[in-house]
Every structure is written in structure tokens, then in C-alpha cells.
Amino acid sequence: MKPVSFDAATAECLVFTFKAGLLSGVAHDLKLRVDQFEIAVDDQGVHARFDASSLRVVCARAGGKDDLRALSERDRREIEATIARDVLEARNHPAIEFRSNSVAPAAMAPAEMQIDGTLSIRGRERPLGLRAHRDGDRAVLETVIHQPDFGIRPYTAMLGALRIKPDVAVRLTTPWPG
């Protein structure tokens, strides 16, 4: 395979968080974008590195749809700072990394690839299996990350009456490697 690499200019990494708790009505589900990352695909497999301080708020979401007006610019910056500082501890753990140990066509689905490897967040490693499916000329990978598996206590406020669910969804879209 000819080595290829992707970054935020050619690919997109989105993270979706979901509210919970007694006061969830005053909170927002969020759509975040990772602004700085590198993904390399070669004969050795897949290696991806995401800058933990580069998550940016795209928008709030309501009912599964983007709500572009729900957050002020100040709200966005406060959320971004909280994620970098308190959730991901980006100062001490500047990178989130994935390294595959196997990449193979998915059984019974030629337009899909099974990618198994290790995800490292905040210095903790966990196995992660991903399935990439082809959508036109793009590869789309979707997974759910359980924050406590990586030592992350999901964000809470107002004495826990407002919180973020422990599972966050991640969607990565890249050109389909040829």
C-alpha cells in the first residue's frame, strides 16, 4: 500500500457529547471538532495523533440537529477551556493516540475495513476496534468512547444535577485510502 496521510485539511474528526441529569433542560448536547490531528496509513497500519487542546465547539445540538444560535462565543470558549483543562488534562497529556495492530477487509463487506488497535487518552490505553465503511470516495469511522475507561470523570455542574453522559460519540471522515 502506498503510504497516505490526512490532517484537518483533508479529513474531519467530530465528537458528540450528550447531556443528562435533573437539570439537563438547561444544558446542551454538543458537536465538537478536533482542529489539529495527523493520521498516517501505510503497510504498518494506521497511526493517528489528535491534539487534546484543539477541540472546538461547532455548535449545540437539540433533538439530534445542529442549533447554531444556542451558544454565545463566550460559552464556546469556556466549554473549550474546560475540555482542555479539566476533562482531557491537555497540559499533562497533550495527545490522544490510536495505533492499529491489524487492518483487514471486513468479512462479508468489501466496502468496509476492520481496524483493531489501541487508543490512548490521558495516559491510559484501551483496545479499540473500528469499522470503516465507504461512503463515495470517503471512509467513515464511528465509535463510542466510554470516558471512565480512560480515567475521565464526565463533566458535572450544579452538584451533579447537570452532567455529561459517560459515552461520547466520535465520527472520523477521511478520503478512502487507495
XYZ file of C-alpha atoms in Angstrom:
178
model
C 0.000 0.000 0.000
C 1.212 3.458 -0.862
C 1.557 5.478 2.381
C -1.040 8.227 2.801
C -1.617 10.816 5.485
C -4.515 13.006 6.468
C -4.991 16.049 8.657
C -7.709 18.608 9.343
C -7.340 19.968 5.789
C -8.345 16.629 4.214
C -10.293 14.879 6.982
C -12.743 15.705 9.752
C -12.975 14.437 13.321
C -16.175 15.241 15.212
C -17.007 14.455 18.834
C -20.561 14.463 20.167
C -21.409 14.838 23.862
C -24.814 14.275 25.433
C -26.370 15.925 28.476
C -28.033 14.155 31.399
C -29.315 14.879 34.886
C -32.152 16.613 36.609
C -31.250 19.998 35.084
C -30.388 18.706 31.614
C -33.077 21.006 30.211
C -30.767 23.983 30.755
C -27.776 22.246 29.140
C -26.865 21.360 25.571
C -25.706 18.342 23.652
C -22.541 19.444 21.861
C -20.890 18.926 18.500
C -17.122 19.424 18.767
C -14.428 19.392 16.075
C -10.806 18.362 16.549
C -8.833 21.090 14.751
C -5.338 19.545 14.833
C -4.565 15.918 14.052
C -2.482 13.663 11.837
C -3.379 10.219 10.530
C -0.833 8.048 8.715
C -1.809 4.882 6.841
C 0.898 2.596 5.473
C 1.950 -1.073 5.344
C 2.474 -0.960 9.108
C -1.163 0.042 9.685
C -2.811 3.191 10.987
C -1.332 5.695 13.414
C -3.372 8.712 14.459
C -2.456 11.557 16.799
C -5.026 14.152 17.921
C -4.099 17.362 19.755
C -6.051 17.212 23.024
C -6.144 21.013 23.289
C -7.634 21.529 19.827
C -11.274 20.556 20.396
C -13.523 23.412 19.282
C -17.245 23.812 19.801
C -19.011 23.691 16.445
C -22.469 24.141 17.937
C -25.032 22.935 20.416
C -27.436 20.251 19.271
C -31.110 19.841 20.047
C -33.151 16.828 19.041
C -30.229 15.476 17.013
C -29.993 18.661 14.921
C -27.456 21.474 14.957
C -28.569 24.571 16.882
C -26.201 27.303 15.719
C -27.666 30.034 17.924
C -27.805 28.326 21.334
C -24.291 29.235 22.496
C -22.571 32.582 22.707
C -18.943 32.972 21.692
C -18.089 33.275 25.397
C -19.935 29.996 26.134
C -17.966 28.259 23.385
C -14.600 29.472 24.706
C -15.476 28.474 28.284
C -16.511 24.989 27.148
C -13.333 24.579 25.088
C -11.155 25.668 28.016
C -12.948 23.281 30.379
C -12.494 20.349 27.995
C -8.777 21.018 27.519
C -8.050 21.813 31.169
C -10.376 19.625 33.229
C -11.619 16.804 31.012
C -8.614 15.885 28.851
C -5.913 17.486 31.028
C -4.175 18.565 27.805
C -1.298 20.269 29.617
C -0.149 16.905 31.039
C -1.463 14.712 28.218
C -1.183 16.746 25.011
C -2.032 13.941 22.574
C -4.735 11.343 22.079
C -3.274 8.496 20.036
C -4.507 5.439 18.160
C -2.192 2.773 16.782
C -3.566 -0.199 14.883
C -2.333 -3.735 15.287
C -4.420 -5.103 12.413
C -6.208 -3.698 9.377
C -8.212 -6.048 7.164
C -11.210 -6.066 4.835
C -14.342 -6.689 6.887
C -15.770 -10.170 6.487
C -18.761 -10.178 4.161
C -18.487 -6.436 3.438
C -15.921 -5.495 0.765
C -16.581 -1.762 1.151
C -15.577 -1.920 4.812
C -12.320 -2.285 6.724
C -11.879 -3.640 10.240
C -9.213 -1.735 12.170
C -8.190 -3.034 15.584
C -5.704 -1.304 17.820
C -5.035 0.665 20.972
C -6.430 4.061 21.924
C -4.526 6.184 24.457
C -6.207 9.079 26.261
C -4.742 10.806 29.331
C -2.011 8.169 29.539
C -4.422 5.227 29.691
C -4.539 2.658 26.913
C -7.526 0.555 25.946
C -8.173 -1.751 22.980
C -10.421 -0.260 20.310
C -11.982 -1.940 17.287
C -13.141 0.313 14.477
C -15.026 -0.372 11.298
C -14.509 1.990 8.375
C -17.237 1.989 5.753
C -17.022 3.556 2.356
C -19.314 6.462 1.528
C -18.495 7.519 -2.039
C -14.813 8.449 -2.043
C -14.709 8.832 1.765
C -14.023 6.483 4.654
C -16.290 6.982 7.658
C -15.418 5.589 11.086
C -17.792 5.895 14.012
C -17.236 4.744 17.566
C -18.306 5.395 21.117
C -15.746 6.139 23.814
C -16.613 5.472 27.448
C -14.815 8.280 29.287
C -14.343 6.425 32.615
C -12.292 3.754 30.775
C -9.635 6.458 30.386
C -9.863 7.877 33.906
C -12.142 10.710 32.827
C -14.896 11.648 35.214
C -17.673 13.002 32.980
C -18.233 16.731 33.476
C -20.751 17.719 36.133
C -22.110 21.017 37.409
C -24.681 22.193 39.926
C -23.824 19.419 42.404
C -24.355 16.748 39.742
C -27.835 17.889 38.719
C -26.301 18.698 35.342
C -23.845 16.281 33.767
C -22.456 14.893 30.554
C -23.161 11.222 29.836
C -20.070 8.998 30.148
C -20.266 7.876 26.496
C -19.203 10.270 23.748
C -19.576 9.530 20.039
C -16.725 10.094 17.593
C -17.023 10.299 13.799
C -13.920 10.462 11.629
C -14.196 11.035 7.890
C -11.173 10.739 5.564
C -10.580 10.116 1.884
C -10.809 6.358 1.217
C -7.195 5.143 1.091
C -6.482 3.732 -2.357
